[in-house]
Amino acid sequence: MFKDVIFMTTLYPIVLVTENNVQAVSFQSYLTEQLALPILLVSILETLPLQDELEPRPLFLVDLDYLKSSQQSGWPREIASRFGEANTVLLNAPTSTDRELLLMWPHTSGLFFRQDPLDRLVLGIRKVLQGEYWIPRHLLCDLVNYYRKGGEHHVRNQTLLTVREQEIIRYLMTGASNTEIADSLFVSEHTIKSHLYNVFKKLNVKNRLQAVSWAKEYL
């Protein structure tokens, strides 16, 4: 195993989220050479650098196979929390991928299946870095139809809450306590209680269970 190393003098425009082993380091080196950009490999959520150690909005390359095997489900929430609308490229997606995966990673700009060759992967990442999308057409069409047929209602309901309130309610969905949420967000427990008071009032709910039920439908 290789230890994650962060060089504080370098701002990384790309972050590769995958298992830290010989194969991953070789893949990291290959992409660095092909893209001519420094790439930071991060394998553990707790070692994800702070925003001032990366580019303002780095591109995240996320190995879905690794996240599934390691059961690190907090990555989408943590990336959104720290880097806002930072773009994400999903790697090793199963052929059965549907729109639910894109809804889980709302800022996905690229998606590659396990069987995609390396040259196609590099080409796609280059396009994403240029501001384009590299997502299979059938998934994009499915996503557009979802919003046309009722997703707008979900979006309208989401806008009831601020970004921070949505973030906190997602923590509620994991069963986190006020103290745990406060520690994760580096704020006081009193601040979390104030946010929850506002959330309950906006949603017209009386407790955490009702708020979570709302979140499961609209977030």
Short mmCIF file of C-alpha atoms in Angstrom, two decimals, residues 56-158:
data_model
loop_
_atom_site.label_atom_id
_atom_site.label_comp_id
_atom_site.label_asym_id
_atom_site.label_seq_id
_atom_site.Cartn_x
_atom_site.Cartn_y
_atom_site.Cartn_z
CA PRO A 56 -11.12 26.09 -6.71
CA ARG A 57 -13.24 23.49 -8.50
CA PRO A 58 -11.18 20.40 -9.24
CA LEU A 59 -12.42 17.64 -11.49
CA PHE A 60 -13.10 14.45 -9.53
CA LEU A 61 -12.50 11.09 -11.20
CA VAL A 62 -14.46 8.60 -9.10
CA ASP A 63 -13.88 4.85 -9.29
CA LEU A 64 -17.34 3.42 -8.61
CA ASP A 65 -15.99 -0.10 -8.19
CA TYR A 66 -13.82 1.06 -5.32
CA LEU A 67 -16.53 3.08 -3.59
CA LYS A 68 -18.90 0.12 -3.83
CA SER A 69 -16.40 -2.36 -2.46
CA SER A 70 -15.26 -0.05 0.34
CA GLN A 71 -18.81 1.16 1.10
CA GLN A 72 -17.68 4.78 1.32
CA SER A 73 -21.08 6.30 0.66
CA GLY A 74 -20.25 9.79 1.91
CA TRP A 75 -18.24 10.93 -1.10
CA PRO A 76 -21.04 12.69 -3.07
CA ARG A 77 -22.10 14.66 0.00
CA GLU A 78 -18.57 15.56 1.06
CA ILE A 79 -17.48 16.69 -2.41
CA ALA A 80 -20.61 18.84 -2.77
CA SER A 81 -20.06 20.26 0.70
CA ARG A 82 -16.46 21.29 0.14
CA PHE A 83 -16.37 22.13 -3.55
CA GLY A 84 -19.93 23.10 -4.50
CA GLU A 85 -20.61 22.32 -8.14
CA ALA A 86 -17.27 20.67 -8.87
CA ASN A 87 -17.59 18.40 -11.91
CA THR A 88 -17.37 14.65 -11.51
CA VAL A 89 -16.40 11.88 -13.93
CA LEU A 90 -17.62 8.42 -12.95
CA LEU A 91 -15.34 5.50 -13.81
CA ASN A 92 -16.10 1.77 -14.03
CA ALA A 93 -19.85 2.26 -14.20
CA PRO A 94 -21.81 -0.98 -14.70
CA THR A 95 -23.59 -1.47 -18.00
CA SER A 96 -26.87 -1.50 -16.05
CA THR A 97 -26.35 2.14 -15.00
CA ASP A 98 -29.55 4.20 -15.02
CA ARG A 99 -30.47 7.79 -14.22
CA GLU A 100 -30.52 7.08 -10.46
CA LEU A 101 -26.73 7.09 -10.49
CA LEU A 102 -26.66 10.51 -12.16
CA LEU A 103 -29.16 11.83 -9.62
CA MET A 104 -26.89 10.57 -6.84
CA TRP A 105 -23.96 12.46 -8.43
CA PRO A 106 -25.77 15.60 -9.68
CA HIS A 107 -22.68 17.29 -11.14
CA THR A 108 -21.60 14.40 -13.33
CA SER A 109 -19.96 15.57 -16.56
CA GLY A 110 -18.61 12.24 -17.73
CA LEU A 111 -19.38 8.55 -17.33
CA PHE A 112 -17.36 5.57 -18.47
CA PHE A 113 -18.20 1.89 -18.34
CA ARG A 114 -15.88 -0.84 -17.10
CA GLN A 115 -15.21 -2.06 -20.64
CA ASP A 116 -14.26 1.35 -22.09
CA PRO A 117 -10.66 1.42 -23.39
CA LEU A 118 -8.08 3.80 -21.96
CA ASP A 119 -7.81 5.93 -25.09
CA ARG A 120 -11.56 6.58 -25.00
CA LEU A 121 -11.29 7.47 -21.32
CA VAL A 122 -8.52 9.99 -21.95
CA LEU A 123 -10.42 11.54 -24.87
CA GLY A 124 -13.55 11.87 -22.75
CA ILE A 125 -11.74 13.46 -19.81
CA ARG A 126 -10.14 15.96 -22.17
CA LYS A 127 -13.59 16.91 -23.46
CA VAL A 128 -14.89 17.34 -19.92
CA LEU A 129 -11.93 19.56 -19.06
CA GLN A 130 -12.90 21.68 -22.07
CA GLY A 131 -16.41 22.12 -20.68
CA GLU A 132 -18.20 19.40 -22.62
CA TYR A 133 -20.21 16.39 -21.41
CA TRP A 134 -19.25 12.79 -22.01
CA ILE A 135 -22.31 10.82 -20.94
CA PRO A 136 -24.06 8.13 -23.03
CA ARG A 137 -26.93 9.58 -25.00
CA HIS A 138 -29.53 7.16 -23.63
CA LEU A 139 -28.75 8.23 -20.05
CA LEU A 140 -28.98 11.92 -20.92
CA CYS A 141 -32.30 11.39 -22.68
CA ASP A 142 -33.62 9.44 -19.70
CA LEU A 143 -32.56 12.23 -17.36
CA VAL A 144 -34.21 14.91 -19.52
CA ASN A 145 -37.44 12.91 -19.65
CA TYR A 146 -37.36 12.50 -15.88
CA TYR A 147 -37.28 16.25 -15.34
CA ARG A 148 -39.90 16.86 -18.01
CA LYS A 149 -42.34 14.38 -16.49
CA GLY A 150 -42.14 15.47 -12.91
CA GLY A 151 -38.60 16.19 -11.88
CA GLU A 152 -39.45 19.88 -11.99
CA HIS A 153 -41.68 19.31 -8.98
CA HIS A 154 -38.71 17.84 -7.12
CA VAL A 155 -36.54 20.78 -8.08
CA ARG A 156 -39.13 23.29 -6.89
CA ASN A 157 -39.36 21.51 -3.56
CA GLN A 158 -35.58 21.37 -3.22
#
